[in-house]
CSV table of C-alpha atoms in Angstrom, one decimal:
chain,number,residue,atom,x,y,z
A,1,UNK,CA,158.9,56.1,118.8
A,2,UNK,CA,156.0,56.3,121.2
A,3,UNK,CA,158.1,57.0,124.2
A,4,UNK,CA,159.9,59.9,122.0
A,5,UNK,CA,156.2,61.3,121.3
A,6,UNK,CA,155.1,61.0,125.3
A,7,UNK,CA,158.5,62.8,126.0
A,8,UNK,CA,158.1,65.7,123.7
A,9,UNK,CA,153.9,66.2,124.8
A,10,UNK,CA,155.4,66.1,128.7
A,11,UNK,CA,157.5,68.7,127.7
A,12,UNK,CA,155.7,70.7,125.7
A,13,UNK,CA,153.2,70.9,128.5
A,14,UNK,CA,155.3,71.5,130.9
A,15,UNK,CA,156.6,74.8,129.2
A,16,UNK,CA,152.9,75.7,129.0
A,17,UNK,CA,152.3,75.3,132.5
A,18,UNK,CA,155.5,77.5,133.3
A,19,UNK,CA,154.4,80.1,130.8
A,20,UNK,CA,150.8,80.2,132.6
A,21,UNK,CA,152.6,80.6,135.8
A,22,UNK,CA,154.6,83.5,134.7
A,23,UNK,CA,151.5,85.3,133.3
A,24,UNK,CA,149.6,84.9,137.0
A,25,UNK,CA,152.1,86.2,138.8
A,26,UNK,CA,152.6,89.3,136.4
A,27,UNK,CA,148.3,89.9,136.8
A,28,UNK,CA,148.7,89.1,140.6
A,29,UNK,CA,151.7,91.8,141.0
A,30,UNK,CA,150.0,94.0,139.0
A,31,UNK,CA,146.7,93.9,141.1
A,32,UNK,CA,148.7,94.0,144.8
A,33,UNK,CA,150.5,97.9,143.6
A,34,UNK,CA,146.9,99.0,142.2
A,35,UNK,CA,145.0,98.3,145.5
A,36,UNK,CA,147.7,100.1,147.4
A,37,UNK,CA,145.9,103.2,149.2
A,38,UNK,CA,148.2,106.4,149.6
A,39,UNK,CA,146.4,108.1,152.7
A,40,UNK,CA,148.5,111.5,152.6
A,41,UNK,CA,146.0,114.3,152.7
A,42,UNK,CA,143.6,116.8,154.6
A,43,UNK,CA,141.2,115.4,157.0
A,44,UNK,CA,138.9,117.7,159.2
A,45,UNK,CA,135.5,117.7,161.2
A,46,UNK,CA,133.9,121.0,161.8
A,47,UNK,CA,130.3,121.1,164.1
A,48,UNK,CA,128.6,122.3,166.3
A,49,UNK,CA,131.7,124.9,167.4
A,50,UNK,CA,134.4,121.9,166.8
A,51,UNK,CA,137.0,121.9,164.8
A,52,UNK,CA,139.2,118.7,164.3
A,53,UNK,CA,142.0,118.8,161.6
A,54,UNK,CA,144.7,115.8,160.8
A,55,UNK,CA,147.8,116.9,158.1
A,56,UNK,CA,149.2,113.3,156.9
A,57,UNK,CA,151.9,112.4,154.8
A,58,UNK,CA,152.6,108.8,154.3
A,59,UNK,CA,156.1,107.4,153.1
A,60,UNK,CA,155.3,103.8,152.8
A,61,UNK,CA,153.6,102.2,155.8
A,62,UNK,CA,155.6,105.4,157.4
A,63,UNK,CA,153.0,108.2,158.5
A,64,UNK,CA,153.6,111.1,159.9
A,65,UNK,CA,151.6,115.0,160.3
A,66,UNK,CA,150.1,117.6,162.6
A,67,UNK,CA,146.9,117.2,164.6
A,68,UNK,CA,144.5,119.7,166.0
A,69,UNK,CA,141.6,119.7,168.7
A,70,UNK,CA,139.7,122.5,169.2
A,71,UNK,CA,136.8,121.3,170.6
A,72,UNK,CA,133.8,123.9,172.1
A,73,UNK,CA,134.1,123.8,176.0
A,74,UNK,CA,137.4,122.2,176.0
A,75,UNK,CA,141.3,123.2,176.2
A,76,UNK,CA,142.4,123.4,172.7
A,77,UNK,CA,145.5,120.9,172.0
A,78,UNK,CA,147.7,120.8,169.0
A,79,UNK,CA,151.0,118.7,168.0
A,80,UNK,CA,152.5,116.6,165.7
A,81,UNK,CA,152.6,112.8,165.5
A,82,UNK,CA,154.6,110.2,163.8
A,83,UNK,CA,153.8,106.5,163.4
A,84,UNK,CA,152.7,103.8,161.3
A,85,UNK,CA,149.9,102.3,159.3
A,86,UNK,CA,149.0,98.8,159.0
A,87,UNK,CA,145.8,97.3,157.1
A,88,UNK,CA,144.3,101.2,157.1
A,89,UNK,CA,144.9,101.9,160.7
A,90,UNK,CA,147.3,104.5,161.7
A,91,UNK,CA,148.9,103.9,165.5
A,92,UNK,CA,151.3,106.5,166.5
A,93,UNK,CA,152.7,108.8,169.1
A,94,UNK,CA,151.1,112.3,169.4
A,95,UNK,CA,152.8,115.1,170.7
A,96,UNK,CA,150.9,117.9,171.5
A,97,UNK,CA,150.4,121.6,174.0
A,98,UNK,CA,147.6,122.2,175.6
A,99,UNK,CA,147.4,125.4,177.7
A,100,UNK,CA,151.0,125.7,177.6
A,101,UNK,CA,151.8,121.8,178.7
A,102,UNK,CA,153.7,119.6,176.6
A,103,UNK,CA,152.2,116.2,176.8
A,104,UNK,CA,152.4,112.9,174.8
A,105,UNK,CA,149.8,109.7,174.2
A,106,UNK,CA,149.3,107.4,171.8
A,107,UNK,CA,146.5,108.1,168.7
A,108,UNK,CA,144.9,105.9,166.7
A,109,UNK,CA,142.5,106.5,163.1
A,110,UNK,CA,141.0,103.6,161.0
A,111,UNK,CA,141.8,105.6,157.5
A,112,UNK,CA,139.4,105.0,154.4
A,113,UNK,CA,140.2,106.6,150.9
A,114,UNK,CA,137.2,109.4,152.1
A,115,UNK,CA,137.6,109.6,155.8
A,116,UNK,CA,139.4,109.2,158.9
A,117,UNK,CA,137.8,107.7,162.3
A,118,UNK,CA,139.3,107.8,165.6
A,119,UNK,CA,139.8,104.4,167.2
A,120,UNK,CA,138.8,104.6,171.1
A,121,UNK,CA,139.8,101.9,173.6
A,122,UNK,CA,141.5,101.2,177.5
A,123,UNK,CA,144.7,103.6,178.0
A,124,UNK,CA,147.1,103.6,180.6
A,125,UNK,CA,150.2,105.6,181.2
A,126,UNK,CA,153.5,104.5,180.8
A,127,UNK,CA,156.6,106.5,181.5
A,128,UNK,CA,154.1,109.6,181.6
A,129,UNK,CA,152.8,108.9,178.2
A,130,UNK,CA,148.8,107.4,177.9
A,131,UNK,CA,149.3,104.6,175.6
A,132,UNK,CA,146.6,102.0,174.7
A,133,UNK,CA,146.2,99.0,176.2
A,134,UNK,CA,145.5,96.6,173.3
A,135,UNK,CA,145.9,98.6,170.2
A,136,UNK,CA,144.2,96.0,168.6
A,137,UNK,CA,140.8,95.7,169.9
A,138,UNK,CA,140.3,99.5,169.8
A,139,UNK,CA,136.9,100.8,168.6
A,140,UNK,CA,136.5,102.8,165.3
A,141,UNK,CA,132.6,104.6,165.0
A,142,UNK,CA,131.7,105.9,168.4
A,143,UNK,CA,133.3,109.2,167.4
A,144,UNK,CA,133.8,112.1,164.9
A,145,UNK,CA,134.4,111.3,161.4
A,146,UNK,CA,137.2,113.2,159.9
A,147,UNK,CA,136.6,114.0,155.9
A,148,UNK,CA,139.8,113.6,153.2
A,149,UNK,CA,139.4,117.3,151.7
């Protein structure tokens, strides 16, 4: 009889713990699709005579949009880009005029729920497009910050 008791309180806690288990993973599911940021939006910078705006839409970790430079004393440059995003950082290819040339390099913007800053770092150009060197180890803060409008 005390075997039969053991047997039915291992079983009834095992049930329990599957129960419990069932529960975290319905919180923790719950919690990943809440933090999820959707970045699509407006952002722009305008001072001092320039005038930066950035036209996202996001499909997933899919990003695409138009980007604009008009900076005072400079040739004004505007295009389109498509990339990705990955842990907030949007990496794509930017394809833009400026004075009438069609050119191509790689962009990069650390993207809050408020903002947009422009990641800086090494380039070099390959097969006539300026890509970065180590996407990774690029530098977000030195430049303008873009607001979400």
């Amino acid at each position: 009889m005390k075997n039969f008791l053991y047997c039915f309180g291992a079983i009834a806690v095992l049930s329990a713990c599957t129960k419990k288990t069932e529960n975290i993973d319905t919180v923790t599911s719950t919690v990943i699709n809440t933090n999820q940021t959707d970045f699509s939006g407006l952002y722009s910078y305008q001072q001092n005579g320039d005038t930066i705006t950035l036209q996202l839409t996001v499909d997933g970790n899919k990003a695409n949009g138009n980007l604009l430079y008009a900076l005072s004393e400079k040739d004004r440059n505007s295009g389109s880009f498509a990339g990705e995003i990955k842990d907030g950082i949007l990496l794509a290819n930017y394809t833009f005029s400026s004075e009438g040339i069609l050119s191509e390099r790689q962009i990069a913007f650390k993207l809050t729920n408020s903002s947009a800053i422009e990641g800086y770092g090494e380039v070099e150009e390959i097969n006539g497009k300026r890509v970065f060197k180590n996407p990774a180890n690029l530098e977000y803060g030195t430049g303008l910050v873009l607001t979400k409008k």
